Amino acid sequence: MSFPHGFKAVFRVVEWDLMKLKRQKAFIAMRTAWFIIQSLVFGYAISRIARPDIGVDYYKFYLLGLYTALLYSASIARAYIIADEFDDGIIDYHLSLPLKRSVLAAGRVIGGAVSTIIFTAPMMVFTLYLANGLDPVSFLISITSAFAFSIGVVSFVVIIVMKLRSTDTTDIFFGTIDAILVRLSSVFYPLPIIKALNIPAYYYSALFNPLTHFADFLRALVLPEYFLLGLSPAQSMFYILGLGIGLLVVAVELFERKLEAGGVK
């Protein structure tokens, strides 16, 4: 398959996710409205109550963490959609099409990431605006890093769904993972404060957590004063890119091996 033809085939698969996103306009509007309320009301309140001495405006710190949690949860939501498609036989239908399994797998991952970015774009714009980081360069870098992060999460979703093959089990698994990873990160708690707790397991879990790397990358990008408090932006960017590409390769390989004889059973 030539590169132009392969790219076109992947794009056709991506369109599947984008078409489904069109039917969620009302949900996107409601989710955006709730995010704005959460940012303006709860975010402001918690920043006034907590006021940690971290050398940076905690309200802006919290906003960027809130967006990170939203992006992660929206990416994880692809698990439920893909798991449902296994149960409904839609994946079997896709396999009947003249598409290579690698193209189908790559298209579903990229389509999930693109849908996630479109879904969360209004919230990103609002967050960057409040954090005074809504300039063209920062916005472009933020979107690029968010896309790489989402690819990693959606790839992880595909890998787990391929292993579990159960909507109920997938629901329980990702509900648990979601709660653990968000809390064992610097999404809402700065790394220096986590380190000061003197709980090595907690600190190192946060240190190697993908959510920590993405959240701190955004903070270093938008809040220059946070640069020395968080992780190195270059290290975080390489971590996010490596995670996204690595998990994408694993997801495609697993998809090809598991879906033998054109089926999912």
XYZ file of C-alpha atoms in Angstrom:
265
model
C 0.000 0.000 0.000
C 1.509 3.328 -1.077
C 1.875 6.108 1.486
C -0.800 8.396 -0.089
C -3.264 5.510 -0.302
C -2.444 4.378 3.238
C -2.900 7.914 4.573
C -6.247 8.194 2.783
C -7.371 4.868 4.248
C -6.448 5.975 7.771
C -8.332 9.228 7.216
C -11.440 7.272 6.189
C -11.321 5.383 9.489
C -10.796 8.646 11.389
C -13.969 9.975 9.743
C -15.928 7.248 11.561
C -15.115 8.844 14.914
C -15.662 12.364 13.619
C -19.133 11.499 12.287
C -20.127 10.187 15.714
C -18.803 13.376 17.293
C -21.208 15.443 15.160
C -24.113 13.812 16.965
C -22.783 14.979 20.333
C -23.102 18.748 19.867
C -25.528 19.154 22.762
C -23.321 17.071 25.060
C -20.223 19.089 24.084
C -22.084 22.335 24.834
C -23.234 21.071 28.233
C -19.781 19.720 29.108
C -18.188 23.030 28.129
C -20.690 24.990 30.229
C -20.034 22.753 33.243
C -16.262 23.104 32.798
C -16.584 26.898 32.727
C -18.655 26.862 35.915
C -16.203 24.473 37.563
C -13.282 26.709 36.598
C -14.833 30.013 37.630
C -16.664 28.946 40.797
C -15.078 25.844 42.290
C -11.595 26.599 40.951
C -11.595 30.085 42.423
C -12.993 28.822 45.745
C -10.439 26.044 46.136
C -7.591 28.396 45.266
C -8.738 30.775 48.000
C -9.072 27.970 50.530
C -5.858 26.085 49.748
C -3.391 28.878 48.943
C -0.288 26.628 48.958
C 3.016 28.481 49.027
C 4.492 27.196 45.767
C 5.709 30.428 44.233
C 3.016 30.430 41.552
C -0.633 31.438 41.290
C -2.440 28.304 42.465
C -5.593 29.245 40.585
C -3.761 29.067 37.251
C -1.966 25.932 38.450
C -5.345 24.345 39.224
C -6.898 25.385 35.893
C -4.176 23.666 33.858
C -4.494 20.574 36.043
C -8.265 20.591 35.597
C -7.879 20.641 31.824
C -5.365 17.767 32.038
C -7.860 15.670 34.005
C -10.571 16.514 31.464
C -8.375 15.567 28.498
C -7.442 12.281 30.148
C -11.053 11.403 31.013
C -12.252 12.320 27.511
C -9.557 10.093 25.997
C -10.470 7.248 28.349
C -14.094 7.613 27.243
C -13.037 6.059 23.916
C -12.773 2.789 25.852
C -16.508 2.613 26.356
C -17.226 3.357 22.697
C -14.744 0.795 21.375
C -15.857 -1.826 23.901
C -19.478 -1.297 22.830
C -18.442 -1.745 19.201
C -16.920 -5.128 20.029
C -20.169 -6.202 21.702
C -22.348 -4.835 18.874
C -20.315 -6.468 16.117
C -19.277 -3.169 14.537
C -15.602 -4.166 14.634
C -16.513 -7.300 12.661
C -18.171 -5.069 10.092
C -15.059 -2.895 9.853
C -12.948 -5.999 9.289
C -15.133 -6.928 6.323
C -14.066 -3.727 4.578
C -11.041 -3.686 2.250
C -8.760 -2.294 4.970
C -5.601 -3.645 6.518
C -5.960 -4.293 10.224
C -3.012 -2.015 10.939
C -4.805 0.803 9.091
C -8.003 0.122 11.034
C -6.159 0.116 14.368
C -4.149 3.254 13.603
C -7.263 4.995 12.295
C -9.290 4.198 15.412
C -6.522 5.469 17.704
C -5.928 8.647 15.697
C -9.680 9.158 15.254
C -10.186 8.818 18.999
C -7.425 11.345 19.675
C -8.723 13.823 17.065
C -12.262 13.539 18.458
C -10.937 14.118 21.965
C -9.016 17.229 20.911
C -12.064 18.664 19.118
C -14.275 17.827 22.102
C -11.920 19.531 24.593
C -10.776 22.430 22.361
C -13.308 24.953 23.787
C -12.158 24.055 27.313
C -8.497 24.421 26.330
C -9.113 27.875 24.839
C -10.986 28.942 27.972
C -8.250 27.582 30.261
C -5.426 29.240 28.350
C -7.375 32.501 28.313
C -7.758 32.481 32.105
C -4.109 31.489 32.534
C -2.952 34.293 30.197
C -1.461 31.781 27.762
C -3.736 32.221 24.763
C -1.138 33.338 22.233
C -0.709 31.552 18.869
C 2.578 29.823 19.767
C 1.436 28.572 23.175
C -1.887 27.437 21.743
C -0.230 25.508 18.894
C 2.240 23.799 21.235
C -0.555 23.014 23.700
C -2.722 21.439 20.985
C 0.217 19.398 19.650
C 1.192 18.097 23.080
C -2.454 17.358 23.927
C -2.809 15.347 20.703
C 0.325 13.302 21.490
C -0.915 12.701 25.041
C -4.355 11.669 23.810
C -2.868 9.234 21.285
C -1.014 7.539 24.144
C -4.141 7.281 26.298
C -6.394 6.073 23.462
C -3.754 3.504 22.435
C -3.698 2.259 26.022
C -7.492 2.050 25.888
C -7.393 -0.050 22.702
C -4.800 -2.388 24.239
C -6.895 -2.964 27.366
C -10.161 -3.344 25.449
C -8.525 -5.956 23.220
C -7.502 -7.862 26.340
C -10.745 -7.575 28.319
C -13.366 -7.796 25.523
C -16.105 -6.893 28.014
C -18.015 -3.641 28.434
C -18.695 -4.199 32.141
C -15.114 -5.194 32.930
C -13.790 -2.272 30.896
C -16.065 0.109 32.794
C -14.839 -1.128 36.177
C -11.186 -1.197 35.125
C -11.037 2.313 33.726
C -13.159 3.727 36.538
C -10.525 2.436 38.964
C -7.560 3.520 36.834
C -9.058 6.982 36.347
C -9.408 7.549 40.091
C -5.901 6.284 40.870
C -3.911 8.027 38.135
C -5.504 11.441 38.633
C -4.802 11.406 42.357
C -1.302 9.959 42.048
C -0.169 12.887 39.908
C 0.570 16.602 40.087
C -2.763 17.437 38.446
C -4.019 19.128 41.624
C -1.041 18.786 43.959
C 2.348 20.363 43.088
C 5.304 17.989 43.002
C 7.283 19.956 45.636
C 4.395 19.529 48.086
C 4.052 15.826 47.254
C 7.789 15.410 47.812
C 7.575 17.261 51.138
C 5.100 14.638 52.408
C 8.062 12.246 52.558
C 6.104 9.317 51.122
C 8.497 7.924 48.461
C 5.903 5.628 46.843
C 3.502 8.531 46.378
C 6.189 10.887 45.080
C 7.695 8.460 42.541
C 4.241 7.371 41.365
C 3.483 11.019 40.641
C 6.915 11.571 39.111
C 6.445 8.867 36.458
C 2.730 9.491 35.923
C 1.885 10.610 32.345
C -0.667 13.084 33.721
C 2.068 14.753 35.756
C 4.269 15.160 32.687
C 1.501 16.658 30.574
C 0.172 18.967 33.299
C 3.644 20.225 34.225
C 4.529 20.704 30.550
C 1.531 22.995 30.118
C 2.415 24.859 33.305
C 6.007 25.405 32.224
C 4.704 26.634 28.872
C 2.103 29.040 30.252
C 3.521 29.906 33.689
C 7.224 30.802 33.381
C 7.542 31.058 37.175
C 6.674 27.346 37.446
C 9.630 26.341 35.272
C 11.926 25.474 38.196
C 9.211 23.855 40.310
C 7.997 21.161 37.927
C 9.569 18.653 35.592
C 11.847 19.666 32.740
C 9.633 20.673 29.772
C 11.983 18.941 27.321
C 11.935 15.703 29.317
C 8.150 15.849 29.645
C 7.702 16.446 25.907
C 9.950 13.497 25.014
C 8.103 11.389 27.589
C 4.697 12.277 26.106
C 5.849 11.701 22.510
C 7.576 8.429 23.399
C 4.521 7.195 25.280
C 2.174 8.097 22.433
C 4.277 6.512 19.665
C 5.213 3.462 21.735
C 1.660 2.631 22.800
C 0.372 3.274 19.271
C 2.817 0.694 17.889
C 1.814 -1.825 20.580
C -1.902 -1.215 19.931
C -1.524 -1.755 16.180
C 0.550 -4.918 16.671
C -1.912 -6.350 19.204
C -4.856 -5.502 16.967
C -3.306 -7.367 14.046
C -2.449 -10.432 16.122
C -5.723 -10.706 18.007
C -8.088 -10.199 15.110
C -7.195 -13.370 13.294
C -9.404 -14.848 10.614
C -11.284 -11.537 10.323
C -13.061 -11.834 13.664
C -12.864 -10.648 17.236
C -13.713 -13.880 19.025
